[in-house]
Amino acid sequence: MGLEARYRRLLRWYPADHQAVHRDEMLGVLMTSAEPGRDRPGLRESADLLAGAALIRLRPGRALSDRNGWRDTLAIYSVAGPVFMLASAILGWLGALLWSYLGHTAGVILTMSPAGNGAFENVEDAHPLLGTLIWLVLVGQAIVAVLALAGRRRAASVAAAVYVVYFGTYVVINVHTNAGSFLGLGLTLPVTFVASLTTLVALLASEGPGRGRELMRGRNWFFLALGSLVGAAVIGRFYAVVLFSQSVSPLAFDLYADVLTAVVVLALVAAWLSSALGKRLAVLFGVLAFAALLQVAEFFYDTGGLTAANVLVPAGEALVLCLLVVLIYRTRRRARSSGGDSGTGAA
Amino acid sequence: MYRSSVYNNSMSTKQMQEPTFLILTSLAAGPQHGYGIMTDVAQISDGRVKLRAGTLYAALDRLSNDGLLELDREEIVDARLRRYYRLTPPGRTRLAAETVRLRANAAVAAQRLSLAGG
């Protein structure tokens, strides 16, 4: 590999919009100022380039200058959302398998999944229909993810819509079998339902997962996979705590919630200071993170009756849904006014 | 006293770092391309400040965002892209304000040194 190729590799650390404008120019400067005979950048020079890239990425208020704004972000999310939820389901599965190997009932596998109902510790305690529903919900997640990864927008939209309706029905049955328990609803509604709803919004409002895949070239796939695993592990950890640590003190629960909050806030801040696309993607995943926090809040603080938590948490969920409605409305209106056709993306 | 008169300038309330001052100074005489700025800054500072490409382009990005400089023109030289930058009117004003501030500080320092020496 020659000097220029090595410089090019270092310049890939710069934000995409900066690279598009300045890469060739910077290469010219670097090659002109390079000492004759050198075949690789010096340590100081490499560090200087990496520091420059970090400075530019971390500059607060970098302009939201990408051309398609929310439409492109939603296109990425239409792939990233289902992948994230599938990763979450798979990790939940693995955690449950590990749990059963440790000598606990295998029935927990059903109730351990992110789509499962944490109110049951043994499958025998659950309504048989609920067990079936949980499995179908998991399969539904996998179908949406596979179709999205294949770039099939229409099919993925239909699957996601069926999934949302189906999961809504599941929530209703869940509430019924738990005698209207707010806790039963709270453990299942926020993350899984909001994730399926945001995925449907992304599929409908953007040019679809085909465009999303196009935008996620190169190492973006690596970051998506890594982010999905980390995020899913955080949520999976939450389920593990909720299901199997009933004897842990409320203080430990609070501590866990604080840690989760800190992780989410740090991730959001990091994404916010990066590219425009990253900021918008952070908002969408922030909705999921917010839903996860609501779950924590509901589990810890739901004591029945008209408490502050019982009023504030549903209000927060309503806020999330309203934000999603506004998002899809604004995106589609902007697409229409700019002459784009958001309804005929790659299928 | 100086602080209030200089810092009332609407362009910025922050003290300018030396590399930034030198980059703006380099552009004060006319448009320059990236490599030209690097060599000019080294010359102006008598070799004391040597900008590297990463530092230079991070500064150019920031100054451009702040509206202190802008693109002048592009050229292809030896199959390499050269982009020339120039000061904007606010950039010129900001450099002038910084020059006044530095000169005032230097004058006070010189005056006190002469008093102490005398």
CSV table of C-alpha atoms in Angstrom, one decimal, chain A residues 4 14 18 21-22 24-33 44-45 48-49 52-53 55-56 59 62, chain B residues 33-35 38 51-63 65 74 80-85:
chain,number,residue,atom,x,y,z
A,4,GLU,CA,-1.6,8.1,-0.9
A,14,TYR,CA,-13.7,12.4,8.5
A,18,HIS,CA,-16.5,16.8,4.9
A,21,VAL,CA,-15.9,18.4,-0.2
A,22,HIS,CA,-12.3,18.2,1.1
A,24,ASP,CA,-9.1,15.4,-2.7
A,25,GLU,CA,-7.9,18.8,-1.6
A,26,MET,CA,-6.5,17.4,1.7
A,27,LEU,CA,-4.8,14.6,-0.2
A,28,GLY,CA,-3.2,17.2,-2.4
A,29,VAL,CA,-1.9,19.1,0.6
A,30,LEU,CA,-0.7,15.9,2.3
A,31,MET,CA,1.1,14.6,-0.7
A,32,THR,CA,2.7,18.0,-1.4
A,33,SER,CA,3.9,18.4,2.1
A,44,ARG,CA,2.3,12.7,14.6
A,45,GLU,CA,0.8,13.3,11.2
A,48,ASP,CA,-3.1,15.0,13.8
A,49,LEU,CA,-5.4,13.8,11.1
A,52,GLY,CA,-8.8,16.8,13.2
A,53,ALA,CA,-11.5,14.3,12.2
A,55,LEU,CA,-12.7,17.8,16.2
A,56,ILE,CA,-14.9,18.2,13.2
A,59,ARG,CA,-18.2,20.2,16.9
A,62,ARG,CA,-22.7,20.9,12.9
B,33,HIS,CA,-4.9,27.5,-0.8
B,34,GLY,CA,-4.4,24.9,2.0
B,35,TYR,CA,-0.7,24.2,1.4
B,38,MET,CA,0.6,26.1,5.9
B,51,LEU,CA,0.4,23.6,11.0
B,52,ARG,CA,-0.4,20.0,9.9
B,53,ALA,CA,-3.2,19.1,7.6
B,54,GLY,CA,-5.5,17.8,10.3
B,55,THR,CA,-5.2,20.9,12.4
B,56,LEU,CA,-5.5,23.2,9.4
B,57,TYR,CA,-8.7,21.7,8.0
B,58,ALA,CA,-10.3,21.5,11.4
B,59,ALA,CA,-9.6,25.2,11.7
B,60,LEU,CA,-10.8,26.0,8.2
B,61,ASP,CA,-14.0,24.0,8.9
B,62,ARG,CA,-14.6,26.0,12.1
B,63,LEU,CA,-13.8,29.4,10.6
B,65,ASN,CA,-18.8,27.7,9.8
B,74,GLU,CA,-10.8,26.0,-7.2
B,80,ARG,CA,-4.4,17.9,-7.7
B,81,LEU,CA,-7.4,19.9,-6.6
B,82,ARG,CA,-6.5,23.2,-5.0
B,83,ARG,CA,-9.2,25.2,-3.2
B,84,TYR,CA,-8.5,28.8,-2.4
B,85,TYR,CA,-10.0,30.5,0.6
